Every structure is written in C-alpha cells, then in structure tokens.
C-alpha cells in the first residue's frame, strides 16, 4: 500500500529516495515477492479517503500488508484505524531513514500496530519486509 506522493518518487529528492521510479520500485517488489514465493498486489493513492476505502476491502483479498503511507504516516489517525480494522499482519516501510530527518517524521501513527518498521534501506527494505511477512505467515 503506497500512500501520498509515493507515485512521484523518481522525481523527489534523490538524496532521500534514490533514483528509482515508482514503476521500477513496483517491479523490484514484484521480483522480491516472486523470489520468496509470494505474490504482490499494489495500490497507490494521493487521496486519503480512497486509501482508507481500499484498506477496508483488504481482509479476504490479501494475507498481509506492506504499508508506506508517506506523510500520512506521521498524522493520519484515520489510516491507523483502517489498518487496525483489517486485522492483518503488517510491516511499515519507508525508503528514507525517517529517524535521521525532521522531528515530525519521527512520529508514526502505526506505532504498536506493525510487526516491524523498516526505514532507510531504499527499495531493498521492501525485500526485508517481505521476508518478515513470510516468516509471520509460515
Ligand atoms: C517516506 C517518508 C515520509 O516521511 C515522507 O513523507 C514520504 C516518504 C519514505 O518512504 O521515506 O513521502 O514514507
């Protein structure tokens, strides 16, 4: 689940997000999943309500959630509630190292809800997240 502004990563600050485009990121995640015998499905939105409504439909559709909610991570209690509502195992992920950035990025509404938070490992972090999910589902 890719949140707000994630669709623009190839055009955002490469210092934080690297040079990878959104399409390339999804390709990498698809490959990581295949290597682990998992199947990835994707959703991205810049509209919070749309994102929440997709979350409502996830139970029964997927086994686990990998969520990079972008800036919503830091303030959207609605998205936290929606994630909790799914009851699904989830890993929170960020391309950049949010703890080494501005203080407002150190706060996550998902605290205590996810199996793990992976931050600052770029696209490879998604592989680590999938490994964690695979362990959980085993
Ligand atoms: C991000 C980090 C957030 O603080 C930021 O608002 C983003 C991307 C990341 O992947 O590093 O949009 O989630």
Short mmCIF file of C-alpha atoms and ligand atoms in Angstrom, two decimals:
data_model
loop_
_atom_site.label_atom_id
_atom_site.label_comp_id
_atom_site.label_asym_id
_atom_site.label_seq_id
_atom_site.Cartn_x
_atom_site.Cartn_y
_atom_site.Cartn_z
CA UNK A 1 0.00 0.00 0.00
CA UNK A 2 1.71 3.13 -1.26
CA UNK A 3 0.44 6.37 0.19
CA UNK A 4 0.56 10.01 -0.68
CA UNK A 5 3.31 11.25 -3.06
CA UNK A 6 4.88 7.81 -3.42
CA UNK A 7 3.90 7.82 -7.10
CA UNK A 8 6.39 10.68 -7.59
CA UNK A 9 9.48 9.09 -6.04
CA UNK A 10 11.58 9.20 -9.22
CA UNK A 11 11.09 12.97 -9.24
CA UNK A 12 11.54 13.60 -5.50
CA UNK A 13 14.79 14.37 -3.67
CA UNK A 14 17.21 11.60 -4.77
CA UNK A 15 19.21 12.16 -1.58
CA UNK A 16 16.30 10.65 0.36
CA UNK A 17 14.57 8.48 -2.19
CA UNK A 18 17.30 7.41 -4.63
CA UNK A 19 16.79 7.49 -8.37
CA UNK A 20 14.29 4.69 -8.66
CA UNK A 21 10.96 5.48 -10.31
CA UNK A 22 7.63 4.30 -8.94
CA UNK A 23 7.25 1.73 -11.74
CA UNK A 24 10.77 0.43 -11.10
CA UNK A 25 10.01 0.16 -7.37
CA UNK A 26 6.92 -1.93 -8.06
CA UNK A 27 8.92 -4.13 -10.45
CA UNK A 28 11.56 -4.67 -7.79
CA UNK A 29 8.91 -5.56 -5.21
CA UNK A 30 7.27 -7.98 -7.67
CA UNK A 31 10.64 -9.69 -8.17
CA UNK A 32 11.41 -9.82 -4.43
CA UNK A 33 8.00 -11.38 -3.85
CA UNK A 34 8.49 -13.94 -6.62
CA UNK A 35 11.88 -14.96 -5.15
CA UNK A 36 10.12 -15.60 -1.85
CA UNK A 37 7.19 -17.44 -3.43
CA UNK A 38 4.82 -14.62 -2.56
CA UNK A 39 2.56 -12.61 -4.81
CA UNK A 40 2.47 -8.83 -4.53
CA UNK A 41 -0.54 -6.66 -5.31
CA UNK A 42 -0.30 -2.89 -5.32
CA UNK A 43 -2.36 0.15 -4.55
CA UNK A 44 -1.32 3.80 -4.54
CA UNK A 45 -3.42 6.86 -3.88
CA UNK A 46 -2.93 10.52 -3.05
CA UNK A 47 -6.47 10.62 -1.63
CA UNK A 48 -6.81 9.62 1.99
CA UNK A 49 -10.45 8.51 1.73
CA UNK A 50 -9.69 6.34 -1.27
CA UNK A 51 -6.77 4.80 0.59
CA UNK A 52 -8.94 4.09 3.64
CA UNK A 53 -11.66 2.54 1.49
CA UNK A 54 -9.13 0.20 -0.14
CA UNK A 55 -7.91 -0.79 3.32
CA UNK A 56 -11.49 -1.72 4.22
CA UNK A 57 -11.54 -4.19 1.34
CA UNK A 58 -8.21 -5.88 2.14
CA UNK A 59 -9.45 -8.58 4.54
CA UNK A 60 -10.15 -11.62 2.40
CA UNK A 61 -8.22 -10.10 -0.50
CA UNK A 62 -4.67 -10.37 0.88
CA UNK A 63 -2.83 -12.19 3.68
CA UNK A 64 -0.66 -9.31 4.87
CA UNK A 65 0.06 -5.64 4.27
CA UNK A 66 3.22 -3.78 3.49
CA UNK A 67 2.50 -0.10 4.05
CA UNK A 68 4.43 3.00 3.10
CA UNK A 69 1.87 5.67 3.84
CA UNK A 70 4.25 8.55 3.02
CA UNK A 71 3.50 11.69 5.05
CA UNK A 72 0.18 10.20 6.25
CA UNK A 73 2.37 8.00 8.47
CA UNK A 74 3.01 10.99 10.67
CA UNK A 75 -0.53 12.26 11.25
CA UNK A 76 -3.35 10.18 9.76
CA UNK A 77 -5.15 8.51 12.64
CA UNK A 78 -7.83 7.55 10.11
CA UNK A 79 -5.31 5.38 8.29
CA UNK A 80 -4.11 3.89 11.56
CA UNK A 81 -7.71 2.97 12.42
CA UNK A 82 -8.18 1.48 8.94
CA UNK A 83 -5.02 -0.61 9.28
CA UNK A 84 -6.12 -1.83 12.70
CA UNK A 85 -9.55 -2.64 11.25
CA UNK A 86 -8.01 -5.00 8.68
CA UNK A 87 -6.66 -7.23 11.46
CA UNK A 88 -3.92 -8.29 9.04
CA UNK A 89 -0.20 -8.60 9.79
CA UNK A 90 1.56 -5.50 8.52
CA UNK A 91 5.04 -4.10 8.10
CA UNK A 92 5.61 -0.34 7.98
CA UNK A 93 8.20 0.74 5.50
CA UNK A 94 9.97 3.92 4.41
CA UNK A 95 12.54 4.36 1.68
CA UNK A 96 14.36 7.09 3.57
CA UNK A 97 15.67 6.97 7.12
CA UNK A 98 12.87 8.92 8.76
CA UNK A 99 14.64 8.94 12.14
CA UNK A 100 17.51 10.92 10.65
CA UNK A 101 15.18 13.53 9.12
CA UNK A 102 12.97 16.27 10.57
CA UNK A 103 11.49 15.57 14.05
CA UNK A 104 7.91 15.45 12.72
CA UNK A 105 8.89 12.40 10.68
CA UNK A 106 9.94 10.54 13.83
CA UNK A 107 6.29 10.11 14.80
CA UNK A 108 4.34 7.19 13.35
CA UNK A 109 0.62 6.68 13.83
CA UNK A 110 1.26 2.96 13.25
CA UNK A 111 3.31 2.58 16.40
CA UNK A 112 2.49 -0.68 18.17
CA UNK A 113 0.42 -1.97 15.26
CA UNK A 114 3.03 -3.34 12.85
CA UNK A 115 5.29 -6.38 13.09
CA UNK A 116 8.26 -4.21 12.25
CA UNK A 117 9.22 -0.80 10.88
CA UNK A 118 11.85 -0.75 8.15
CA UNK A 119 13.32 2.60 7.25
CA UNK A 120 16.27 3.92 5.28
CA UNK A 121 17.10 0.82 3.27
CA UNK A 122 15.63 2.08 -0.01
CA UNK A 123 13.92 -0.47 -2.27
CA UNK A 124 15.84 -3.34 -0.60
CA UNK A 125 13.86 -2.61 2.55
CA UNK A 126 10.82 -4.00 0.76
CA UNK A 127 12.58 -7.34 0.42
CA UNK A 128 13.32 -7.33 4.17
CA UNK A 129 9.66 -6.51 4.82
CA UNK A 130 8.51 -9.39 2.63
CA UNK A 131 10.88 -11.77 4.44
CA UNK A 132 9.32 -10.67 7.75
CA UNK A 133 5.83 -11.18 6.34
CA UNK A 134 6.74 -14.61 5.01
CA UNK A 135 8.03 -15.60 8.48
CA UNK A 136 4.78 -14.40 10.01
CA UNK A 137 2.64 -16.34 7.57
CA UNK A 138 4.64 -19.57 7.92
C1 LIG B 1 8.53 8.23 3.26
C2 LIG B 1 8.97 9.13 4.40
C3 LIG B 1 7.89 10.14 4.75
O1 LIG B 1 8.32 10.97 5.82
C4 LIG B 1 7.61 11.01 3.55
O2 LIG B 1 6.58 11.92 3.85
C5 LIG B 1 7.35 10.25 2.31
C6 LIG B 1 8.11 9.03 2.05
C7 LIG B 1 9.68 7.29 2.80
O3 LIG B 1 9.39 6.34 2.08
O4 LIG B 1 10.83 7.54 3.13
O5 LIG B 1 6.54 10.66 1.47
O6 LIG B 1 7.46 7.42 3.69
#
